[in-house]
mmCIF file of C-alpha atoms and ligand atoms in Angstrom:
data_model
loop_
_atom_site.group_PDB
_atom_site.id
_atom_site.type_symbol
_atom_site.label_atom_id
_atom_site.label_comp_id
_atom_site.label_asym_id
_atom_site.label_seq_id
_atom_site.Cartn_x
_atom_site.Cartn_y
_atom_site.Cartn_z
ATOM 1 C CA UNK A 1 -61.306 109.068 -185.425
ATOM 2 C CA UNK A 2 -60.140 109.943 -181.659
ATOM 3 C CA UNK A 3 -58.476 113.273 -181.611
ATOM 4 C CA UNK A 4 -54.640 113.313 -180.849
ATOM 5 C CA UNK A 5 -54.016 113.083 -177.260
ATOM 6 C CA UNK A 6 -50.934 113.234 -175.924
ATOM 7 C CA UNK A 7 -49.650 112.178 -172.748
ATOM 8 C CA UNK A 8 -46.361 113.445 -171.205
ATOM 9 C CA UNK A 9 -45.148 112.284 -167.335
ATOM 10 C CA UNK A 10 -42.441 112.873 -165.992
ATOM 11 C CA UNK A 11 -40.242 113.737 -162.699
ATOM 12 C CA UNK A 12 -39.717 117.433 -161.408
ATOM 13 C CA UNK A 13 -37.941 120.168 -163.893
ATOM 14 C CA UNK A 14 -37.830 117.593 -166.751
ATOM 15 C CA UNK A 15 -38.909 120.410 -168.821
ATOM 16 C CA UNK A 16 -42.587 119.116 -169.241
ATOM 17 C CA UNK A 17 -44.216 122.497 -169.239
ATOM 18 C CA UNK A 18 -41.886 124.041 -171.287
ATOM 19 C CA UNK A 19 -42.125 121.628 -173.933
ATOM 20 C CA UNK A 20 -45.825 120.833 -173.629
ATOM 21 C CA UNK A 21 -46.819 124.696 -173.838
ATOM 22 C CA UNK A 22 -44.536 124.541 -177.388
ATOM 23 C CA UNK A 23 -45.433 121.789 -179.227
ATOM 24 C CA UNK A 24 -49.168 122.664 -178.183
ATOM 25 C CA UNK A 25 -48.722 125.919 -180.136
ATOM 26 C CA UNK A 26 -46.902 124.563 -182.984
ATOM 27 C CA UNK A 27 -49.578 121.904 -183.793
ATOM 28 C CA UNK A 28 -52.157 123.338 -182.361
ATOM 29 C CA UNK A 29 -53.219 121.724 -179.520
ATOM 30 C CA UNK A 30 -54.808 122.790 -176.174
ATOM 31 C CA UNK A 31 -51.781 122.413 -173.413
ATOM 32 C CA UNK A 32 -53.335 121.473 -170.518
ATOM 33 C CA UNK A 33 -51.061 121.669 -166.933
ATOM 34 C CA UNK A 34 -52.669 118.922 -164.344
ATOM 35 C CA UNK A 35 -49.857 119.848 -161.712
ATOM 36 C CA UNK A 36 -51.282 123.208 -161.437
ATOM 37 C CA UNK A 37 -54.303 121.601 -159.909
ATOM 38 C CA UNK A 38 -53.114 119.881 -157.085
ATOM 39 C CA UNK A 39 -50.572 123.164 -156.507
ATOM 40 C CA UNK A 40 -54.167 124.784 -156.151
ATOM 41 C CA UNK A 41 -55.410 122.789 -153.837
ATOM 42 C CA UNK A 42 -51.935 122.922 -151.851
ATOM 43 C CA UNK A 43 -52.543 126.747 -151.636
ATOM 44 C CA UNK A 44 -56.449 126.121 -150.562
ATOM 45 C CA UNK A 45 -54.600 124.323 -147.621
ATOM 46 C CA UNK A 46 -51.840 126.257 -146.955
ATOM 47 C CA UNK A 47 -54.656 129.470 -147.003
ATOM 48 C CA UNK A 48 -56.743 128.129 -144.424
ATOM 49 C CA UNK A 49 -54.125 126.204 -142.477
ATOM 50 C CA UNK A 50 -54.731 122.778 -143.455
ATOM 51 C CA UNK A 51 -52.489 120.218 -142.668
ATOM 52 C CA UNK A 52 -51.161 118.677 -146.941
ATOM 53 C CA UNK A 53 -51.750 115.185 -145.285
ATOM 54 C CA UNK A 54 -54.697 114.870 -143.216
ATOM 55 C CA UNK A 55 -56.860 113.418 -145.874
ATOM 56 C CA UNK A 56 -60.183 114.224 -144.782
ATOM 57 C CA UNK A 57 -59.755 117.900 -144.526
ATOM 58 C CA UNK A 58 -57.711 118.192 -147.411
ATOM 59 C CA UNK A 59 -60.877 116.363 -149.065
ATOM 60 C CA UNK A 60 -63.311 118.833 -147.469
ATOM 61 C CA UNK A 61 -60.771 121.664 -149.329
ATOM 62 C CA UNK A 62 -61.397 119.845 -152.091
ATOM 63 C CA UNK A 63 -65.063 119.957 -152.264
ATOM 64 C CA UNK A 64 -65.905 123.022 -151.580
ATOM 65 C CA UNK A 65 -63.068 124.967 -153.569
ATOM 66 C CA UNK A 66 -63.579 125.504 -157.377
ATOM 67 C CA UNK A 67 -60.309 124.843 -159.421
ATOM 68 C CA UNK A 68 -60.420 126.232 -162.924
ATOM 69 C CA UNK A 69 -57.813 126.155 -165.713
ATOM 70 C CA UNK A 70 -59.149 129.009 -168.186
ATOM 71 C CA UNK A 71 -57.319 130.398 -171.151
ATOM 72 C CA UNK A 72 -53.914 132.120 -170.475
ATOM 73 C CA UNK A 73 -54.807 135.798 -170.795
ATOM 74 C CA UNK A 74 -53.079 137.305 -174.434
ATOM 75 C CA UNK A 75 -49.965 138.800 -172.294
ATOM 76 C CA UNK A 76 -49.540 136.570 -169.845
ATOM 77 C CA UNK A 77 -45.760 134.893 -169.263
ATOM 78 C CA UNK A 78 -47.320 131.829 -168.495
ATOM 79 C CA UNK A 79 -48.643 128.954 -171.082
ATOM 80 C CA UNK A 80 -52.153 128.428 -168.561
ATOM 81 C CA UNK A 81 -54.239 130.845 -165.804
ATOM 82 C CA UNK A 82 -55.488 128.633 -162.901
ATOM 83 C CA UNK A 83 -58.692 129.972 -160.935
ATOM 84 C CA UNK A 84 -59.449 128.743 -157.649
ATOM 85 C CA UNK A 85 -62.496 130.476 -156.268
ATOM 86 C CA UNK A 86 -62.808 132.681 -158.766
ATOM 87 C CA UNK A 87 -58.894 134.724 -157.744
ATOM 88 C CA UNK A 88 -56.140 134.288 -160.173
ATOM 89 C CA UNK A 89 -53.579 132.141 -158.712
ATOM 90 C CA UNK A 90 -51.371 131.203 -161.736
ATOM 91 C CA UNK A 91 -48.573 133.317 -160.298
ATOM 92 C CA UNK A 92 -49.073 132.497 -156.748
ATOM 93 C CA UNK A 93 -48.934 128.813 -157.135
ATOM 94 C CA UNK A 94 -45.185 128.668 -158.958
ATOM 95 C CA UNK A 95 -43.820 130.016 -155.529
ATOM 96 C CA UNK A 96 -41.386 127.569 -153.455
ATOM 97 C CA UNK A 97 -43.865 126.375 -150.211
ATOM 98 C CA UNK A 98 -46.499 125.097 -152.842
ATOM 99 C CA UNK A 99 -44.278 122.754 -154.663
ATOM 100 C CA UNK A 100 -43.959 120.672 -151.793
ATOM 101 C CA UNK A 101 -47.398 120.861 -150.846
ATOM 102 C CA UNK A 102 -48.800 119.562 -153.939
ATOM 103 C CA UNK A 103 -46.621 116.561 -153.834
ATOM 104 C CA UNK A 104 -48.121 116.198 -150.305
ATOM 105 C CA UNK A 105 -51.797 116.426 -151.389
ATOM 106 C CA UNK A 106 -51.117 114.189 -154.385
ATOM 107 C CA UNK A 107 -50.478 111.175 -152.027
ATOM 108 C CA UNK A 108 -53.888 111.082 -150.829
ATOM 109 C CA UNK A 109 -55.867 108.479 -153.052
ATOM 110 C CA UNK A 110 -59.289 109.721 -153.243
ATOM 111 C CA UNK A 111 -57.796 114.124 -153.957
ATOM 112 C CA UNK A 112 -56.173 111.710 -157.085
ATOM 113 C CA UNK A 113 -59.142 110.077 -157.679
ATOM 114 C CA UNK A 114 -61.352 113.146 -157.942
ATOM 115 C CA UNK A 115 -58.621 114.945 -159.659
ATOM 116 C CA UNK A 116 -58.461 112.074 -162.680
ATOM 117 C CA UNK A 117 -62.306 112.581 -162.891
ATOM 118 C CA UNK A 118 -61.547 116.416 -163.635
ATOM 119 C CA UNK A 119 -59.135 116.012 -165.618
ATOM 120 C CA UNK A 120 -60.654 113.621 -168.196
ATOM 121 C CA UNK A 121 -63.799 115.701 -168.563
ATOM 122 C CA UNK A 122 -61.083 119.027 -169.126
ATOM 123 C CA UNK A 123 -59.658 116.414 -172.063
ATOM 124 C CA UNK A 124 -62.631 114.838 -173.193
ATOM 125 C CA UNK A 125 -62.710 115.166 -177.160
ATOM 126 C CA UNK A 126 -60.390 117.669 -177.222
ATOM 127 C CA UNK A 127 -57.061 117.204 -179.312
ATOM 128 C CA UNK A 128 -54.777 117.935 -175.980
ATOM 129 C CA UNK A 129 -50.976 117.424 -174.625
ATOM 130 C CA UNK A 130 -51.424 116.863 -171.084
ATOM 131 C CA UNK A 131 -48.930 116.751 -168.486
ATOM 132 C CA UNK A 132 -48.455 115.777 -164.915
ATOM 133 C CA UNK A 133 -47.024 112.155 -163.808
ATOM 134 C CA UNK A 134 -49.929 109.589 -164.254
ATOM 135 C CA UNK A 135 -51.256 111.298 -167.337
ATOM 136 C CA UNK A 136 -50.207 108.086 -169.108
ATOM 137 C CA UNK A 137 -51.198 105.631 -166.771
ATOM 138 C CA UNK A 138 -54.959 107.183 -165.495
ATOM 139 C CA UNK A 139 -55.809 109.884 -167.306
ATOM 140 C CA UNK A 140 -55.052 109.265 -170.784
ATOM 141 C CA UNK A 141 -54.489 105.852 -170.589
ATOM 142 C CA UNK A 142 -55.865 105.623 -174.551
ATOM 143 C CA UNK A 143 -53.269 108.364 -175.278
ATOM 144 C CA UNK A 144 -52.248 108.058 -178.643
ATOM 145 C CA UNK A 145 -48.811 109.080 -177.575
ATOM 146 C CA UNK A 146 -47.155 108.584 -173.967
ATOM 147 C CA UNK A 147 -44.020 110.055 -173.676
ATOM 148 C CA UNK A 148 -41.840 109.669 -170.176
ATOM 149 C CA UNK A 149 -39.718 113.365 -170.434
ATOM 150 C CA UNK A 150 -36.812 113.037 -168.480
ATOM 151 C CA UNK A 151 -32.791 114.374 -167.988
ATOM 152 C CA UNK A 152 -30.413 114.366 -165.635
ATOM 153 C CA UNK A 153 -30.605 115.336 -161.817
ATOM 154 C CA UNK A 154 -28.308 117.810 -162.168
ATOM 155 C CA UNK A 155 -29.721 119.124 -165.118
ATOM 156 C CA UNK A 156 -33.111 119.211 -163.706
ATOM 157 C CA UNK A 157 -31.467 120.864 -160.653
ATOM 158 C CA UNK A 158 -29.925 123.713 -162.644
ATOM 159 C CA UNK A 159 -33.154 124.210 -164.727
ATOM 160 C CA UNK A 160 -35.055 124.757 -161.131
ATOM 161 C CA UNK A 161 -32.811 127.189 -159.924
ATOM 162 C CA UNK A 162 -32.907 129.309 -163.425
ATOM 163 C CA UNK A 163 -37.031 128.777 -162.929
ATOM 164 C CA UNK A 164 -36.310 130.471 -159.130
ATOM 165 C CA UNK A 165 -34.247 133.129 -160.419
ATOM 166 C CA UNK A 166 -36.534 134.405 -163.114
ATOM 167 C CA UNK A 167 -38.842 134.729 -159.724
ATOM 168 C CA UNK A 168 -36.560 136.649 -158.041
ATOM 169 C CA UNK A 169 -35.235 133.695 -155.904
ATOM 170 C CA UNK A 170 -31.440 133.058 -155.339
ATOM 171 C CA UNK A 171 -31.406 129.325 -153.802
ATOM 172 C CA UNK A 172 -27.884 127.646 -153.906
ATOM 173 C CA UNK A 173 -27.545 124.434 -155.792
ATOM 174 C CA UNK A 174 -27.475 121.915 -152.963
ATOM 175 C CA UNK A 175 -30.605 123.525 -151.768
ATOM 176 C CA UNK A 176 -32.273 123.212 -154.749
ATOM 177 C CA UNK A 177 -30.976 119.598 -155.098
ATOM 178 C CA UNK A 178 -32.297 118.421 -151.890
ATOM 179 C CA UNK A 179 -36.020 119.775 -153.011
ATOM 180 C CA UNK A 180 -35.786 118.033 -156.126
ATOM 181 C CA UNK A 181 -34.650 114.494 -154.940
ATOM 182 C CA UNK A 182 -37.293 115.117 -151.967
ATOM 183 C CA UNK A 183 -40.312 115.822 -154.139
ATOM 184 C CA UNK A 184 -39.176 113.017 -156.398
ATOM 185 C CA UNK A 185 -38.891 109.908 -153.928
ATOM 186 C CA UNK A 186 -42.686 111.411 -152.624
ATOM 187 C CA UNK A 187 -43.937 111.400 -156.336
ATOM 188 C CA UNK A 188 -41.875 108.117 -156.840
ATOM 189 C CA UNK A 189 -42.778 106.393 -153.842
ATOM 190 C CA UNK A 190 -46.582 107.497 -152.872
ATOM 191 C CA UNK A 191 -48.560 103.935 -153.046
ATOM 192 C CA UNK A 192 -51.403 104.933 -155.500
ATOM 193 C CA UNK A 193 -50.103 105.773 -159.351
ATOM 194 C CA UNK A 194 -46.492 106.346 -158.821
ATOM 195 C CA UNK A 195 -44.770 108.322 -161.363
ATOM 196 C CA UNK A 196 -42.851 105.718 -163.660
ATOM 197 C CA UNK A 197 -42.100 104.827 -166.932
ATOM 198 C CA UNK A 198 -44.975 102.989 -168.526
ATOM 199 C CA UNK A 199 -44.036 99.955 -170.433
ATOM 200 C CA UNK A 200 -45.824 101.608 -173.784
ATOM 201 C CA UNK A 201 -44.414 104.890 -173.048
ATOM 202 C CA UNK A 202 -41.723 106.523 -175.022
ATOM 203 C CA UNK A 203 -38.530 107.669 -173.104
ATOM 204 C CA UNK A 204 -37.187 110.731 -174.000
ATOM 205 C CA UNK A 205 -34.026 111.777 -172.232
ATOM 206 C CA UNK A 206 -33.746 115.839 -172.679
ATOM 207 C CA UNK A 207 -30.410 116.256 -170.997
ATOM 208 C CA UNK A 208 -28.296 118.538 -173.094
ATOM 209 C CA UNK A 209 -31.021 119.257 -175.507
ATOM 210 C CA UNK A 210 -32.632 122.603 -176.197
ATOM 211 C CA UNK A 211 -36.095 123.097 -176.087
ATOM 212 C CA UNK A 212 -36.381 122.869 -179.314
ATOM 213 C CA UNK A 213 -34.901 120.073 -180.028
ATOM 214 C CA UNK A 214 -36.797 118.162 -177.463
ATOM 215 C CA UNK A 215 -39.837 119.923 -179.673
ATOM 216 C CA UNK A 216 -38.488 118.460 -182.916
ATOM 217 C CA UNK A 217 -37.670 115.176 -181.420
ATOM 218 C CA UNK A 218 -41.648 114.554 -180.451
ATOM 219 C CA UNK A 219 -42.496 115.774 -183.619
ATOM 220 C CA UNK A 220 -40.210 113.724 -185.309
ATOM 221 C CA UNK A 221 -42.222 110.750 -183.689
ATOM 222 C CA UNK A 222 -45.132 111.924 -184.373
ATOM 223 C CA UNK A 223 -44.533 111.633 -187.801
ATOM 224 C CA UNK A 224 -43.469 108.501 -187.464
ATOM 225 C CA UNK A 225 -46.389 107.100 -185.662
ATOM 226 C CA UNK A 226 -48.002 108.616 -188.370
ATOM 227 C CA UNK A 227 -50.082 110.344 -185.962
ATOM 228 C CA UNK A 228 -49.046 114.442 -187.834
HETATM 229 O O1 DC B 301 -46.002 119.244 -162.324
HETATM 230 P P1 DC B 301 -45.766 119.939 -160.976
HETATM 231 O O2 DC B 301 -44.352 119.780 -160.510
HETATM 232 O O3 DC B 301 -46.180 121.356 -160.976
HETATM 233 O O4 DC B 301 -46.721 119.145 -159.967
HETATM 234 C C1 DC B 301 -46.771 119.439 -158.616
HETATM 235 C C2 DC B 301 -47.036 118.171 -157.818
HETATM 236 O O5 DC B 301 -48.340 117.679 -158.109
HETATM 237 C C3 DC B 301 -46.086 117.011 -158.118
HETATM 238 O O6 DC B 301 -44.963 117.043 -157.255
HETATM 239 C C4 DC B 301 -46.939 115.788 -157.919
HETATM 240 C C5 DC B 301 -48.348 116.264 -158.163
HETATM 241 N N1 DC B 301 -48.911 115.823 -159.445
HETATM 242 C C6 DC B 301 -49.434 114.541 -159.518
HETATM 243 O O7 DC B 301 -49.321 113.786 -158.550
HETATM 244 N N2 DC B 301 -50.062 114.120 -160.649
HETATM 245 C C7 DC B 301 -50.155 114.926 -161.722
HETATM 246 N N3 DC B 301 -50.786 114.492 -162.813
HETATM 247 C C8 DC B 301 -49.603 116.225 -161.682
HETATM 248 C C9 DC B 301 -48.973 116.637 -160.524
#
């Protein structure tokens, strides 16, 4: 039997981490955060003043930087720890200039390509929730479920600016909404593996839901996929 893999996409603030982290620790699964590696290789750019869109450099990042997602340490306030080069970034890479730039990196085909390859082997026979925004479509395309996570703009919105605030950020709402709908259309609209609903995924629209209840939901399916 395959282990349970599951497969969650969606756009930006849909709660994907939130939800992924908790329903990894209620069934015991390993929660495994693909954005943070292209936000790593944003801030291997941004370090050594690379241009997020000038493919061949960004490749030659790439290459020569080791990306690791390692166990969260015991007291850690994030769900994951991200290594590149050996230094601790997990922290680093939630601030505001990387978001952008790992949309921008993400529209190069072959950073995708390797990244797919890295992720698979990170997945390979493990029971895993993955999520990103062609987790469903590339990287888990056997995925035994494929859930599309999704709510409202404005929803989304407000969730980003609570994210910011817990960071010590105070960005007005039609700040925040601009970013959002920005880093969207780029996710949305990049020419290799969009972010979309997949035909055989399962929409799940989180707006007005707690986090819990968007747990229960995909546990509720689970069950009836017979798949807990
Ligand atoms: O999940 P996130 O918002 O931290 O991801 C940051 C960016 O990385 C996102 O805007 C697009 C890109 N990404 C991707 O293209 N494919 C993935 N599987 C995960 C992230």
């Amino acid at each position: 039997m395959k282990p349970l893999q599951i497969a969650i996409d969606g756009p930006v603030a849909a709660g994907k981490g939130d939800i992924s982290a908790r329903l990894a620790r209620e069934i015991g699964l390993v929660y495994i955060y693909t954005g943070a590696m292209y936000r790593a290789l944003a801030l291997a750019c941004i370090t050594r003043s690379v241009p997020r869109k000038e493919a061949d450099r960004v490749l030659a990042v790439l290459g020569d930087t080791d990306i690791d997602l390692v166990e969260p340490d015991k007291d850690s306030a994030f769900p994951y720890k991200v290594l590149l080069g050996g230094t601790d970034v997990t922290d680093r890479i939630s601030d505001p200039d990387v978001s952008m730039g790992a949309s921008d990196v993400s529209t190069i085909p072959e950073v995708r390509q390797e990244m797919v390859k890295r992720q698979q082997e990170i997945a390979r026979g493990k029971r895993v929730v993955m999520e990103g925004r062609d987790i469903g479509l590339r990287v888990l395309p056997d995925a035994r479920l494929k859930i599309y996570l999704t709510a409202s703009l404005e929803e989304r919105v407000k969730r980003r600016q609570l994210q910011w605030q817990a960071k010590g950020i105070t960005k007005p709402f039609d700040e925040v909404y601009e970013e959002t709908k920005d880093r969207d259309a780029q996710d949305m609209g990049r020419s290799t593996d969009p972010l979309q609903k997949l035909p055989d995924a399962w929409l799940l629209d989180s707006t007005g839901m707690t986090q819990e209840q968007v747990v229960n939901a995909v546990k509720t399916e689970l069950h009836k996929r017979q798949l807990l």
